[in-house]
PDB file of C-alpha atoms in Angstrom:
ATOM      1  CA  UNK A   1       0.000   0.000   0.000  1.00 91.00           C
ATOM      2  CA  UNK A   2       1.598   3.277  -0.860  1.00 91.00           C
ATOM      3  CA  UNK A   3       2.479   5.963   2.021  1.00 88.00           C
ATOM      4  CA  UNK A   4       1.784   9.928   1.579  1.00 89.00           C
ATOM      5  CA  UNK A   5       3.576  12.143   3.559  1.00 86.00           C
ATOM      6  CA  UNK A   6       2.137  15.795   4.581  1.00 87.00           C
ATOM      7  CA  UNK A   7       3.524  18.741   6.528  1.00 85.00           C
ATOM      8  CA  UNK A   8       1.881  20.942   8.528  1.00 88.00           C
ATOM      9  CA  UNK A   9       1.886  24.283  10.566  1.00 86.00           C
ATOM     10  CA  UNK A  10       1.224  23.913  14.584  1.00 85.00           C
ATOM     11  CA  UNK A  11       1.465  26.754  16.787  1.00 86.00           C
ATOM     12  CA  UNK A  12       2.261  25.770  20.518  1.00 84.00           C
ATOM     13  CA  UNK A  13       2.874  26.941  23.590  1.00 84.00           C
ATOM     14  CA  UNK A  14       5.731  27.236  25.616  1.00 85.00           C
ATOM     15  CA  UNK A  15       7.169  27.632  28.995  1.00 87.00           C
ATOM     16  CA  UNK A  16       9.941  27.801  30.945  1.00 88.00           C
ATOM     17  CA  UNK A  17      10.696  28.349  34.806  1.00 91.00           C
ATOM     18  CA  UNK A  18      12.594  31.342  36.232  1.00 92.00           C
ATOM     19  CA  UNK A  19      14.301  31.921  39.998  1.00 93.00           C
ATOM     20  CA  UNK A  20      15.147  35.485  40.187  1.00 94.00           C
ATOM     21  CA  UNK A  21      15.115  38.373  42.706  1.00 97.00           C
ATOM     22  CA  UNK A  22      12.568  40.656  40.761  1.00 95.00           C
ATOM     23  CA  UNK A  23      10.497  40.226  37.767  1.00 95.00           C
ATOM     24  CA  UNK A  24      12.381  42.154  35.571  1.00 94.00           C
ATOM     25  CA  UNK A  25      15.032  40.035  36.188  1.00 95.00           C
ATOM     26  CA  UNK A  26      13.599  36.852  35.069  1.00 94.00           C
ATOM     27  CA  UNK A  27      12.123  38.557  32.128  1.00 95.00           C
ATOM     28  CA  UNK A  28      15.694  38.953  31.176  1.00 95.00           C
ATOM     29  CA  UNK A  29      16.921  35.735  31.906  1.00 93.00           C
ATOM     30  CA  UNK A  30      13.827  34.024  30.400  1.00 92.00           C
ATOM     31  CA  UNK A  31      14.555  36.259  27.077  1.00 94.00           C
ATOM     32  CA  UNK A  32      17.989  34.580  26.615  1.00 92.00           C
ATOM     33  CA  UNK A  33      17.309  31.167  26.925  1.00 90.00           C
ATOM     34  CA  UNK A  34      16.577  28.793  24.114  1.00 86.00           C
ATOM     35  CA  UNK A  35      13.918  26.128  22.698  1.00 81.00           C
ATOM     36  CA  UNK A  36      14.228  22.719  24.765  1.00 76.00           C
ATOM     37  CA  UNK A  37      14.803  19.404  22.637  1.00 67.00           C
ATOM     38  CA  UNK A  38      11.848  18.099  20.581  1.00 61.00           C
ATOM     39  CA  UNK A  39       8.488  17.490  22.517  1.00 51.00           C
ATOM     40  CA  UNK A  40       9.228  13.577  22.793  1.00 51.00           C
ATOM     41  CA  UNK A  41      12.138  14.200  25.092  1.00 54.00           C
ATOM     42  CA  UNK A  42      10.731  16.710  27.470  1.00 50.00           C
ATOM     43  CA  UNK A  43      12.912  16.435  30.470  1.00 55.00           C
ATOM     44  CA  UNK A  44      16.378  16.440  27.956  1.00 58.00           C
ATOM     45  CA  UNK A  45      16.917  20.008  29.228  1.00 59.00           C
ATOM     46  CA  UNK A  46      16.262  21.409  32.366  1.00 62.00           C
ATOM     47  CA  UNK A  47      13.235  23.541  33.737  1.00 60.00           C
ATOM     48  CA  UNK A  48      15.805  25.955  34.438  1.00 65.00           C
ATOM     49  CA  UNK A  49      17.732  25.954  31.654  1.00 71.00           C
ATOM     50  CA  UNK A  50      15.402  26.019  28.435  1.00 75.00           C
ATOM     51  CA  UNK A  51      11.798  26.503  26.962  1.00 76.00           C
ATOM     52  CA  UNK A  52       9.540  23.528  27.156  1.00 74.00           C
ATOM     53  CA  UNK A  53       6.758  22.710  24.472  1.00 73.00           C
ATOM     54  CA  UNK A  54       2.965  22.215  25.446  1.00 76.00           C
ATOM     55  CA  UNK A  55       1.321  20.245  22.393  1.00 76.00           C
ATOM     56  CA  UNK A  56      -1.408  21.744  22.630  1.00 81.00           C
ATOM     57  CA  UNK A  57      -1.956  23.338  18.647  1.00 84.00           C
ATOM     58  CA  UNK A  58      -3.862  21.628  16.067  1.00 84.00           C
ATOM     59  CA  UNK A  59      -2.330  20.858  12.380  1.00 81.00           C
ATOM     60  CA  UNK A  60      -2.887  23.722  10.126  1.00 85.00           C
ATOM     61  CA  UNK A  61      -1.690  24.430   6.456  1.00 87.00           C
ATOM     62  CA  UNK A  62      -2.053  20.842   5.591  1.00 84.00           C
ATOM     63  CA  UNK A  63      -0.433  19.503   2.279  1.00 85.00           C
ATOM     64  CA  UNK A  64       1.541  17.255   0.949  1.00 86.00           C
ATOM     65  CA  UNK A  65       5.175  16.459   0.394  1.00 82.00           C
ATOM     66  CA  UNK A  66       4.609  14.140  -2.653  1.00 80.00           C
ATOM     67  CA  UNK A  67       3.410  16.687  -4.974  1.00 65.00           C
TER      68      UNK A  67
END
C-alpha cells in the first residue's frame, strides 16, 4: 500500500521556569534562553535551563510532500 507524507503548521505553547530576585530580572533571563529538545524528550533540558513545548496546537496548512 503506498504511504503519503504531509507537513503541517502547529502553533504551541511554551514555557519555561525562572528563579530570580525581581520580575524584571527573570524577564531577562527568560529572554535569553533557548527552545528545549523536541516534545518527545521533554525532560532532555532542564526547567531551568530552556523553553519547554505544550502540544497543545492543532495541524494547520495541511499539504503534501509528494506533490
Amino acid at each position: 500500500m503506498p504511504k503519503f507524507k504531509f507537513k503541517a503548521a502547529v502553533t504551541v505553547s511554551c514555557w519555561t521556569e525562572v528563579e530570580a530576585e525581581t520580575l524584571e530580572e527573570a524577564m531577562t533571563e527568560a529572554k535569553q534562553r533557548s527552545l528545549a529538545s523536541l516534545p518527545y524528550q521533554p525532560f532532555s533540558s532542564p526547567v531551568n535551563e530552556s523553553w519547554h513545548f505544550d502540544n497543545d496546537g492543532e495541524p494547520q496548512e495541511i499539504e503534501s510532500e509528494d506533490d
